[in-house]
Amino acid sequence: MAKAVRTVPMGYGPPMEIGELPAPPPFNFRNFIRMIGVSAILISISIGSGEWLLGPRSVIQYGPALLWIATVATVLQTVFNLECQRYTLATGESIIPGLMRLWPGRWVWGPVWALICLLSVSPGWAASSATALAALHLGRLPTDADRGLVLVYGILAMLLVMLVMAFGSRVERTLARVSTFAVAFIFTSLIVLDLWLVPLEWWGRVAAGFFQFGYLPSGSGGGVDWTLIGGFAAYAATGGVLNMAASNWMRDRGWGMGSQVGYIPALVGGRKVEVSPTGKIFDLTAESLARFREWLRYSRWEQWTLYCGGCLLGMYLCVLLAVGLIEPGTPLKGNYDVAAIQAHAVSQVIGGLGWVWVLLIGFWVLWGTQISATDAVVRHLTDTLWSAGLGRWTRNDIRVVYYIIMAVITVWLAILFAYNPLTLVLLVANMAGVAFVLGGLTLLWLNTRVLPPELRPGWPSRLGLVLLSAFYAFFVYQTGQQVLRQLFGG
């Protein structure tokens, strides 16, 4: 006789089966290093348009004192990541299907989060990385006459995203390997260039900017570009639904109850994996609660040391190189002006190698963001549809859903290539602010009302989520107000 499956109600969604929470490896330095993965992917997104484009652009325009925004943003986003991961460790369910368990249910929250996801990905990163490739090809920054060449490189960059994500045993593992290489190359290059080229006085001035809390540019009217500052705030670490993907990648790594629900395998080299449409939760015993706390310990160490520290260091190194080579107040108009000026300045010191080196950094920064961000959005949409029962239409092979959505998103992004890359980056960056406002409050609701009391966050984490929503609400309000004035001439 088959053993009866026990279930428990979980919010406004389907009930969850009760499974067994596996024990994590004993906590020590060796095991901690072996389990690193999610933070590498997040840092590869972090060292992206926020650090390479928006951060330096904001500081050159308004001064290093603006960097306190990056400090607050990174700390609050770390709390947000941990609370997303808390839910997944407890249930094995990624966070957006979890949020669909809130009142009034999936038919309201599903479309809301699907729309936010679609507005949170753009080809701006691939287009900007294509600018770097075109500059390498031409030996100079491309002009309007070279738009065709940039478009070709941009389409190839997007196709390369699909190609890379198609191989391996599981998608998350391929992404982690690519991200680890990108992060190692970028950090090593930035450290060498900063030590070599940036005057010593800038090291202290930039560092001090991270602690000048409360500074904002004067003049709340047209003199302040709130679209730029709002985008910088949102992308100072990762950015909105991209942070939320930390729960998806954690599930696919098999952390906590994620090991009980399956993962998304790669198209080539992977095998069909049975993925549960719902999460699974564990019996609350002294042993299981001790295991849960140990999983949280791994998560906290990874987030507060590697993620939080890596994001702040990445912003510091990128801004340091920019302000050390570009005169503050220099007019910047093009989407790749900051990187181009840096590449030219470095080439003046070490010759053509400097031009190539800086452009390669820019390529890996921006293309690495494109691959991780695209996977994050495709993954969110896949999990949303899968939790709605789409498996019965695909013979329970989640790869069919993932790669169809990947293909559709790639075509959609190719259509958007006609628009200015910086405009696209700013659009999705400010949408990330909207995602944080809504996500912080709904995540608080989920983890304090749907999770059992024994698994709920303490007051510091609850306060952190409230502060996150309030922090980003300020920038969303300022940006929205400025955009409306520009549209209606107020």
Short mmCIF file of C-alpha atoms in Angstrom, two decimals:
data_model
loop_
_atom_site.label_atom_id
_atom_site.label_comp_id
_atom_site.label_asym_id
_atom_site.label_seq_id
_atom_site.Cartn_x
_atom_site.Cartn_y
_atom_site.Cartn_z
CA MET A 1 0.00 0.00 0.00
CA ALA A 2 1.33 3.40 -0.99
CA LYS A 3 2.18 5.71 1.86
CA ALA A 4 -0.32 8.55 2.23
CA VAL A 5 1.07 11.96 1.34
CA ARG A 6 0.55 14.55 4.06
CA THR A 7 -0.10 18.15 3.07
CA VAL A 8 -0.54 21.46 4.85
CA PRO A 9 -2.37 24.60 3.66
CA MET A 10 -0.10 27.48 2.65
CA GLY A 11 -1.81 30.81 2.05
CA TYR A 12 -4.11 31.18 -0.95
CA GLY A 13 -2.24 28.65 -3.10
CA PRO A 14 -2.37 24.86 -3.28
CA PRO A 15 -1.31 22.94 -0.16
CA MET A 16 2.27 21.77 0.19
CA GLU A 17 3.42 18.22 0.75
CA ILE A 18 5.40 17.53 3.91
CA GLY A 19 8.91 16.26 3.22
CA GLU A 20 12.19 15.93 5.07
CA LEU A 21 14.62 18.82 5.33
CA PRO A 22 18.11 17.48 4.54
CA ALA A 23 21.02 18.40 6.75
CA PRO A 24 23.57 20.83 5.28
CA PRO A 25 27.27 19.95 5.35
CA PRO A 26 28.93 20.76 8.68
CA PHE A 27 29.65 24.48 8.76
CA ASN A 28 33.33 25.16 8.18
CA PHE A 29 35.42 27.25 5.83
CA ARG A 30 36.05 24.46 3.32
CA ASN A 31 32.35 23.60 2.98
CA PHE A 32 31.44 27.28 2.81
CA ILE A 33 33.78 27.80 -0.16
CA ARG A 34 32.46 24.68 -1.89
CA MET A 35 28.86 25.89 -1.59
CA ILE A 36 29.46 29.35 -3.06
CA GLY A 37 27.42 29.93 -6.19
CA VAL A 38 24.39 32.17 -5.75
CA SER A 39 26.47 35.14 -4.61
CA ALA A 40 28.79 34.75 -7.64
CA ILE A 41 25.82 35.10 -9.99
CA LEU A 42 24.43 38.06 -8.05
CA ILE A 43 27.81 39.82 -8.00
CA SER A 44 28.18 39.31 -11.75
CA ILE A 45 24.90 41.23 -12.13
CA SER A 46 26.00 43.76 -9.53
CA ILE A 47 29.24 44.50 -11.41
CA GLY A 48 27.11 45.60 -14.34
CA SER A 49 25.34 48.70 -15.52
CA GLY A 50 25.05 50.06 -11.97
CA GLU A 51 28.79 49.94 -11.31
CA TRP A 52 30.16 50.36 -14.84
CA LEU A 53 27.69 52.91 -16.27
CA LEU A 54 25.30 54.50 -13.75
CA GLY A 55 27.56 54.71 -10.68
CA PRO A 56 30.52 56.41 -12.39
CA ARG A 57 28.15 58.62 -14.42
CA SER A 58 26.34 59.77 -11.25
CA VAL A 59 29.57 60.43 -9.34
CA ILE A 60 31.21 62.34 -12.21
CA GLN A 61 28.09 64.48 -12.47
CA TYR A 62 27.30 64.99 -8.75
CA GLY A 63 30.43 64.01 -6.81
CA PRO A 64 31.54 61.03 -4.63
CA ALA A 65 29.27 62.11 -1.75
CA LEU A 66 26.41 60.43 -3.62
CA LEU A 67 27.94 56.99 -2.94
CA TRP A 68 26.17 56.70 0.43
CA ILE A 69 23.19 55.61 -1.67
CA ALA A 70 25.18 52.54 -2.73
CA THR A 71 25.94 51.70 0.92
CA VAL A 72 22.31 51.85 2.01
CA ALA A 73 21.08 50.10 -1.14
CA THR A 74 23.54 47.22 -0.77
CA VAL A 75 22.76 46.60 2.90
CA LEU A 76 18.98 46.70 2.33
CA GLN A 77 19.21 44.50 -0.75
CA THR A 78 21.22 41.97 1.26
CA VAL A 79 18.35 41.78 3.77
CA PHE A 80 15.92 41.40 0.86
CA ASN A 81 17.98 38.55 -0.67
CA LEU A 82 18.10 36.72 2.65
CA GLU A 83 14.35 36.93 3.14
CA CYS A 84 13.77 35.60 -0.39
CA GLN A 85 16.13 32.75 0.44
CA ARG A 86 14.46 32.14 3.82
CA TYR A 87 11.20 31.30 2.07
CA THR A 88 12.92 28.96 -0.41
CA LEU A 89 14.98 27.20 2.25
CA ALA A 90 11.75 26.52 4.14
CA THR A 91 9.56 25.47 1.20
CA GLY A 92 11.73 24.78 -1.85
CA GLU A 93 9.48 27.16 -3.76
CA SER A 94 10.96 30.19 -5.52
CA ILE A 95 9.79 33.55 -4.33
CA ILE A 96 7.39 34.71 -7.06
CA PRO A 97 5.20 31.56 -6.91
CA GLY A 98 5.39 32.13 -3.14
CA LEU A 99 4.11 35.70 -3.47
CA MET A 100 1.19 34.37 -5.53
CA ARG A 101 0.01 32.63 -2.34
CA LEU A 102 -0.95 36.01 -0.89
CA TRP A 103 -4.50 37.31 -1.02
CA PRO A 104 -6.23 37.64 -3.50
CA GLY A 105 -4.25 34.83 -5.14
CA ARG A 106 -2.33 33.84 -8.27
CA TRP A 107 -4.74 35.34 -10.81
CA VAL A 108 -3.94 38.83 -9.52
CA TRP A 109 -0.31 38.52 -8.41
CA GLY A 110 0.72 36.34 -11.37
CA PRO A 111 0.03 39.01 -14.06
CA VAL A 112 1.43 41.77 -11.82
CA TRP A 113 4.79 40.07 -11.35
CA ALA A 114 4.90 38.82 -14.95
CA LEU A 115 4.55 42.42 -16.15
CA ILE A 116 7.23 43.66 -13.73
CA CYS A 117 9.55 40.88 -14.95
CA LEU A 118 9.03 41.78 -18.61
CA LEU A 119 9.75 45.44 -17.85
CA SER A 120 12.86 44.48 -15.89
CA VAL A 121 14.88 43.05 -18.77
CA SER A 122 16.19 44.91 -21.79
CA PRO A 123 18.87 44.49 -24.44
CA GLY A 124 20.60 47.59 -23.06
CA TRP A 125 23.38 45.52 -21.50
CA ALA A 126 23.95 43.47 -24.67
CA ALA A 127 23.79 46.63 -26.80
CA SER A 128 26.35 48.34 -24.57
CA SER A 129 28.59 45.26 -24.66
CA ALA A 130 28.17 45.31 -28.45
CA THR A 131 29.45 48.89 -28.42
CA ALA A 132 32.61 47.59 -26.74
CA LEU A 133 33.01 44.84 -29.36
CA ALA A 134 32.44 47.31 -32.19
CA ALA A 135 35.04 49.65 -30.67
CA LEU A 136 37.51 46.78 -30.58
CA HIS A 137 36.70 46.02 -34.21
CA LEU A 138 37.00 49.64 -35.38
CA GLY A 139 39.79 50.84 -33.09
CA ARG A 140 37.56 53.76 -32.07
CA LEU A 141 34.17 54.36 -30.51
CA PRO A 142 31.40 53.65 -33.07
CA THR A 143 29.37 56.56 -34.47
CA ASP A 144 25.86 56.72 -35.94
CA ALA A 145 27.34 55.53 -39.23
CA ASP A 146 28.35 52.29 -37.48
CA ARG A 147 24.90 51.44 -36.11
CA GLY A 148 24.65 48.41 -38.38
CA LEU A 149 27.87 46.93 -37.01
CA VAL A 150 26.77 47.54 -33.41
CA LEU A 151 23.41 45.92 -34.17
CA VAL A 152 25.10 42.82 -35.60
CA TYR A 153 27.35 42.48 -32.53
CA GLY A 154 24.34 43.06 -30.25
CA ILE A 155 22.29 40.31 -31.90
CA LEU A 156 25.29 37.98 -31.69
CA ALA A 157 25.67 38.84 -27.98
CA MET A 158 22.02 37.90 -27.37
CA LEU A 159 22.36 34.66 -29.37
CA LEU A 160 25.48 33.85 -27.35
CA VAL A 161 23.37 34.18 -24.19
CA MET A 162 20.99 31.50 -25.51
CA LEU A 163 23.88 29.29 -26.64
CA VAL A 164 25.70 29.38 -23.30
CA MET A 165 22.50 28.72 -21.35
CA ALA A 166 21.73 25.66 -23.50
CA PHE A 167 24.75 23.62 -22.36
CA GLY A 168 25.65 21.89 -19.10
CA SER A 169 23.90 19.63 -16.62
CA ARG A 170 21.76 22.37 -15.09
CA VAL A 171 21.27 25.99 -16.11
CA GLU A 172 22.23 27.43 -12.72
CA ARG A 173 25.55 25.58 -12.70
CA THR A 174 26.50 26.87 -16.16
CA LEU A 175 25.57 30.39 -15.11
CA ALA A 176 27.62 30.12 -11.91
CA ARG A 177 30.72 29.05 -13.86
CA VAL A 178 30.42 31.87 -16.39
CA SER A 179 29.77 34.36 -13.58
CA THR A 180 32.75 33.19 -11.54
CA PHE A 181 35.10 33.68 -14.51
CA ALA A 182 33.64 37.12 -15.28
CA VAL A 183 33.87 38.30 -11.67
CA ALA A 184 37.48 37.07 -11.32
CA PHE A 185 38.58 38.81 -14.54
CA ILE A 186 36.76 42.06 -13.77
CA PHE A 187 37.93 42.39 -10.15
CA THR A 188 41.54 41.50 -10.99
CA SER A 189 41.62 43.99 -13.87
CA LEU A 190 40.07 46.81 -11.85
CA ILE A 191 42.44 46.33 -8.92
CA VAL A 192 45.50 46.38 -11.21
CA LEU A 193 44.33 49.45 -13.16
CA ASP A 194 43.31 51.36 -10.04
CA LEU A 195 46.63 50.70 -8.31
CA TRP A 196 48.53 51.65 -11.43
CA LEU A 197 46.65 54.71 -12.67
CA VAL A 198 44.48 56.38 -10.01
CA PRO A 199 46.09 59.16 -7.92
CA LEU A 200 46.27 58.34 -4.20
CA GLU A 201 44.08 61.31 -3.18
CA TRP A 202 41.07 59.80 -4.95
CA TRP A 203 41.21 56.56 -2.96
CA GLY A 204 40.23 58.34 0.25
CA ARG A 205 37.77 60.78 -1.35
CA VAL A 206 35.81 58.00 -3.03
CA ALA A 207 35.85 55.81 0.10
CA ALA A 208 34.54 58.72 2.20
CA GLY A 209 31.60 59.13 -0.18
CA PHE A 210 30.15 55.79 0.94
CA PHE A 211 29.56 57.29 4.41
CA GLN A 212 28.25 60.79 3.62
CA PHE A 213 24.71 59.72 4.47
CA GLY A 214 21.86 61.95 3.40
CA TYR A 215 23.64 64.00 0.75
CA LEU A 216 21.56 64.73 -2.34
CA PRO A 217 22.28 67.16 -5.18
CA SER A 218 20.78 70.59 -4.60
CA GLY A 219 17.85 71.80 -6.64
CA SER A 220 14.86 69.47 -6.65
CA GLY A 221 13.73 70.79 -10.03
CA GLY A 222 15.15 70.24 -13.50
CA GLY A 223 18.73 70.59 -12.33
CA VAL A 224 18.83 67.07 -10.89
CA ASP A 225 18.50 64.02 -13.11
CA TRP A 226 16.37 61.82 -10.85
CA THR A 227 16.06 59.18 -13.56
CA LEU A 228 19.83 58.71 -13.36
CA ILE A 229 19.96 58.83 -9.55
CA GLY A 230 16.93 56.55 -9.17
CA GLY A 231 18.46 54.04 -11.58
CA PHE A 232 21.78 54.25 -9.72
CA ALA A 233 20.01 53.56 -6.40
CA ALA A 234 18.19 50.52 -7.78
CA TYR A 235 21.22 49.07 -9.58
CA ALA A 236 23.78 50.01 -6.91
CA ALA A 237 23.81 46.33 -5.95
CA THR A 238 21.65 44.05 -8.13
CA GLY A 239 18.15 45.30 -8.91
CA GLY A 240 14.55 44.27 -8.21
CA VAL A 241 13.44 40.96 -9.71
CA LEU A 242 17.10 40.15 -10.34
CA ASN A 243 17.59 39.98 -6.55
CA MET A 244 14.51 37.78 -6.28
CA ALA A 245 16.15 35.23 -8.57
CA ALA A 246 18.49 34.43 -5.67
CA SER A 247 15.70 32.15 -4.43
CA ASN A 248 15.45 30.38 -7.81
CA TRP A 249 19.18 29.77 -8.05
CA MET A 250 19.26 28.58 -4.44
CA ARG A 251 16.51 26.08 -5.20
CA ASP A 252 18.40 24.77 -8.21
CA ARG A 253 21.53 24.36 -6.09
CA GLY A 254 19.50 22.09 -3.82
CA TRP A 255 19.77 24.19 -0.66
CA GLY A 256 17.25 23.41 2.08
CA MET A 257 13.92 22.12 0.78
CA GLY A 258 15.04 23.08 -2.72
CA SER A 259 16.56 19.60 -2.95
CA GLN A 260 13.05 18.13 -2.72
CA VAL A 261 11.41 19.93 -5.67
CA GLY A 262 13.81 19.60 -8.64
CA TYR A 263 15.71 22.06 -10.81
CA ILE A 264 15.84 23.41 -14.38
CA PRO A 265 18.23 21.22 -16.43
CA ALA A 266 20.11 22.49 -19.48
CA LEU A 267 18.86 21.68 -22.97
CA VAL A 268 22.10 19.99 -24.06
CA GLY A 269 23.86 17.83 -21.50
CA GLY A 270 21.01 17.91 -19.01
CA ARG A 271 18.38 15.27 -18.40
CA LYS A 272 14.68 15.49 -17.86
CA VAL A 273 14.03 16.30 -14.20
CA GLU A 274 10.69 16.01 -12.45
CA VAL A 275 10.00 19.45 -10.99
CA SER A 276 7.20 19.82 -8.48
CA PRO A 277 4.64 22.53 -9.35
CA THR A 278 4.48 23.46 -5.67
CA GLY A 279 6.93 23.65 -2.83
CA LYS A 280 7.35 21.21 0.04
CA ILE A 281 7.66 22.02 3.72
CA PHE A 282 9.04 20.00 6.61
CA ASP A 283 7.75 18.86 9.98
CA LEU A 284 8.74 21.33 12.69
CA THR A 285 10.85 19.26 15.06
CA ALA A 286 13.86 20.22 17.14
CA GLU A 287 16.13 18.44 14.65
CA SER A 288 14.60 20.03 11.53
CA LEU A 289 14.63 23.52 13.06
CA ALA A 290 18.32 23.10 13.91
CA ARG A 291 18.97 22.10 10.29
CA PHE A 292 17.00 25.09 9.04
CA ARG A 293 19.05 27.46 11.18
CA GLU A 294 22.24 25.88 9.83
CA TRP A 295 21.07 26.44 6.23
CA LEU A 296 20.32 30.06 7.14
CA ARG A 297 23.82 30.33 8.57
CA TYR A 298 25.35 29.39 5.22
CA SER A 299 23.02 31.83 3.46
CA ARG A 300 23.84 34.70 5.83
CA TRP A 301 27.57 34.17 5.58
CA GLU A 302 27.46 34.07 1.79
CA GLN A 303 25.25 37.16 1.54
CA TRP A 304 26.91 39.39 4.15
CA THR A 305 30.51 38.57 3.24
CA LEU A 306 30.61 37.80 -0.48
CA TYR A 307 27.53 39.56 -1.79
CA CYS A 308 27.41 42.69 0.37
CA GLY A 309 31.18 43.07 0.48
CA GLY A 310 31.59 42.24 -3.22
CA CYS A 311 28.95 44.74 -4.33
CA LEU A 312 30.47 47.59 -2.33
CA LEU A 313 34.00 46.72 -3.47
CA GLY A 314 32.86 46.49 -7.10
CA MET A 315 31.21 49.91 -6.95
CA TYR A 316 34.31 51.37 -5.27
CA LEU A 317 36.73 50.00 -7.85
CA CYS A 318 34.60 51.03 -10.86
CA VAL A 319 33.95 54.56 -9.57
CA LEU A 320 37.58 54.94 -8.50
CA LEU A 321 38.82 54.17 -12.00
CA ALA A 322 36.30 56.56 -13.55
CA VAL A 323 36.94 59.58 -11.32
CA GLY A 324 40.67 58.95 -11.38
CA LEU A 325 40.71 59.25 -15.16
CA ILE A 326 37.79 61.59 -15.92
CA GLU A 327 37.56 65.17 -14.69
CA PRO A 328 34.49 65.65 -12.43
CA GLY A 329 31.78 67.59 -14.23
CA THR A 330 32.82 66.33 -17.68
CA PRO A 331 29.73 66.39 -19.96
CA LEU A 332 28.54 62.86 -20.74
CA LYS A 333 25.96 62.27 -23.42
CA GLY A 334 26.49 58.88 -25.04
CA ASN A 335 25.66 55.55 -23.40
CA TYR A 336 29.31 54.43 -23.44
CA ASP A 337 31.06 57.76 -22.82
CA VAL A 338 32.44 56.84 -19.40
CA ALA A 339 34.02 53.59 -20.61
CA ALA A 340 35.32 55.16 -23.82
CA ILE A 341 37.05 58.01 -21.99
CA GLN A 342 38.60 55.53 -19.55
CA ALA A 343 39.79 53.29 -22.39
CA HIS A 344 41.35 56.27 -24.16
CA ALA A 345 43.05 57.47 -20.94
CA VAL A 346 44.49 54.03 -20.20
CA SER A 347 45.72 53.71 -23.79
CA GLN A 348 47.65 56.94 -23.35
CA VAL A 349 49.65 55.25 -20.59
CA ILE A 350 50.15 51.68 -21.81
CA GLY A 351 49.32 51.97 -25.50
CA GLY A 352 46.82 49.95 -27.53
CA LEU A 353 46.71 47.23 -24.86
CA GLY A 354 44.96 49.70 -22.55
CA TRP A 355 42.22 50.37 -25.09
CA VAL A 356 41.62 46.65 -25.59
CA TRP A 357 41.84 45.85 -21.87
CA VAL A 358 39.25 48.39 -20.72
CA LEU A 359 36.86 47.51 -23.54
CA LEU A 360 37.13 43.82 -22.63
CA ILE A 361 36.29 44.69 -19.02
CA GLY A 362 33.27 46.60 -20.29
CA PHE A 363 32.19 43.68 -22.46
CA TRP A 364 32.37 41.16 -19.63
CA VAL A 365 30.67 43.53 -17.17
CA LEU A 366 27.72 44.20 -19.46
CA TRP A 367 27.39 40.88 -21.27
CA GLY A 368 27.67 39.09 -17.92
CA THR A 369 24.79 41.20 -16.66
CA GLN A 370 22.75 40.40 -19.78
CA ILE A 371 23.12 36.64 -19.39
CA SER A 372 22.29 36.63 -15.66
CA ALA A 373 19.42 39.12 -15.99
CA THR A 374 17.90 37.27 -18.93
CA ASP A 375 18.09 33.97 -17.07
CA ALA A 376 16.55 35.57 -13.97
CA VAL A 377 13.51 36.90 -15.85
CA VAL A 378 13.05 33.72 -17.92
CA ARG A 379 13.34 31.69 -14.72
CA HIS A 380 10.71 33.79 -12.94
CA LEU A 381 8.27 33.44 -15.82
CA THR A 382 8.98 29.71 -16.10
CA ASP A 383 8.34 29.10 -12.40
CA THR A 384 5.19 31.23 -12.52
CA LEU A 385 3.72 29.22 -15.40
CA TRP A 386 4.96 25.93 -13.98
CA SER A 387 3.26 26.58 -10.65
CA ALA A 388 0.03 27.24 -12.59
CA GLY A 389 0.13 23.63 -13.85
CA LEU A 390 1.72 24.04 -17.29
CA GLY A 391 3.64 20.80 -16.79
CA ARG A 392 0.73 18.71 -17.99
CA TRP A 393 1.02 20.37 -21.43
CA THR A 394 4.78 19.73 -21.76
CA ARG A 395 5.00 16.11 -20.57
CA ASN A 396 6.33 17.45 -17.27
CA ASP A 397 9.57 18.65 -18.90
CA ILE A 398 10.29 22.12 -17.52
CA ARG A 399 13.02 22.64 -20.14
CA VAL A 400 10.33 23.05 -22.81
CA VAL A 401 8.83 26.00 -20.92
CA TYR A 402 12.19 27.56 -20.04
CA TYR A 403 13.67 27.52 -23.54
CA ILE A 404 10.47 28.59 -25.31
CA ILE A 405 10.30 31.61 -23.00
CA MET A 406 14.04 32.20 -23.54
CA ALA A 407 13.49 32.25 -27.33
CA VAL A 408 10.50 34.61 -27.10
CA ILE A 409 12.37 36.98 -24.76
CA THR A 410 15.38 36.96 -27.10
CA VAL A 411 13.20 37.96 -30.08
CA TRP A 412 11.53 40.66 -27.98
CA LEU A 413 14.88 42.06 -26.90
CA ALA A 414 16.14 42.02 -30.49
CA ILE A 415 13.19 44.25 -31.46
CA LEU A 416 14.16 46.71 -28.70
CA PHE A 417 17.67 47.09 -30.09
CA ALA A 418 16.45 50.11 -32.07
CA TYR A 419 16.31 52.17 -28.86
CA ASN A 420 19.15 53.95 -27.06
CA PRO A 421 20.94 51.45 -24.78
CA LEU A 422 21.35 53.94 -21.92
CA THR A 423 17.64 54.80 -22.07
CA LEU A 424 16.78 51.10 -21.85
CA VAL A 425 19.15 50.55 -18.93
CA LEU A 426 17.67 53.54 -17.07
CA LEU A 427 14.12 52.28 -17.75
CA VAL A 428 14.70 48.81 -16.32
CA ALA A 429 16.79 50.23 -13.46
CA ASN A 430 13.93 52.46 -12.35
CA MET A 431 11.50 49.55 -12.78
CA ALA A 432 13.76 47.71 -10.32
CA GLY A 433 12.95 50.47 -7.81
CA VAL A 434 9.24 49.80 -8.29
CA ALA A 435 9.88 46.07 -7.79
CA PHE A 436 11.64 46.80 -4.49
CA VAL A 437 8.78 48.96 -3.20
CA LEU A 438 6.21 46.25 -3.90
CA GLY A 439 8.52 43.30 -3.25
CA GLY A 440 9.71 44.48 0.15
CA LEU A 441 6.18 44.81 1.53
CA THR A 442 4.75 41.64 -0.04
CA LEU A 443 7.80 39.59 1.02
CA LEU A 444 7.30 40.83 4.58
CA TRP A 445 3.65 39.78 4.34
CA LEU A 446 4.58 36.34 2.98
CA ASN A 447 7.28 35.52 5.52
CA THR A 448 5.33 36.77 8.55
CA ARG A 449 1.91 35.39 7.63
CA VAL A 450 2.31 32.33 5.39
CA LEU A 451 5.44 30.74 6.91
CA PRO A 452 4.95 28.93 10.23
CA PRO A 453 5.82 31.12 13.27
CA GLU A 454 8.98 29.10 14.00
CA LEU A 455 10.42 29.98 10.56
CA ARG A 456 9.53 33.67 10.45
CA PRO A 457 12.13 36.48 10.44
CA GLY A 458 13.03 38.51 13.51
CA TRP A 459 12.36 42.21 13.94
CA PRO A 460 15.65 43.42 12.40
CA SER A 461 14.82 41.70 9.10
CA ARG A 462 11.22 42.93 9.20
CA LEU A 463 12.41 46.47 9.77
CA GLY A 464 14.93 46.08 6.95
CA LEU A 465 12.18 45.16 4.46
CA VAL A 466 10.09 48.18 5.51
CA LEU A 467 13.11 50.48 5.15
CA LEU A 468 13.88 48.96 1.73
CA SER A 469 10.39 49.80 0.45
CA ALA A 470 10.53 53.31 1.93
CA PHE A 471 14.03 53.96 0.56
CA TYR A 472 13.05 53.05 -2.99
CA ALA A 473 9.65 54.71 -2.73
CA PHE A 474 11.49 58.03 -2.31
CA PHE A 475 13.44 57.57 -5.55
CA VAL A 476 10.42 56.22 -7.46
CA TYR A 477 8.44 59.28 -6.36
CA GLN A 478 11.18 61.73 -7.36
CA THR A 479 11.69 60.04 -10.73
CA GLY A 480 7.98 59.78 -11.45
CA GLN A 481 7.42 63.42 -10.54
CA GLN A 482 10.24 64.55 -12.86
CA VAL A 483 9.02 62.40 -15.76
CA LEU A 484 5.48 63.78 -15.41
CA ARG A 485 6.82 67.34 -15.41
CA GLN A 486 8.77 66.63 -18.58
CA LEU A 487 5.75 65.04 -20.27
CA PHE A 488 3.25 67.73 -19.37
CA GLY A 489 5.58 70.72 -19.12
CA GLY A 490 4.79 71.37 -15.45
#
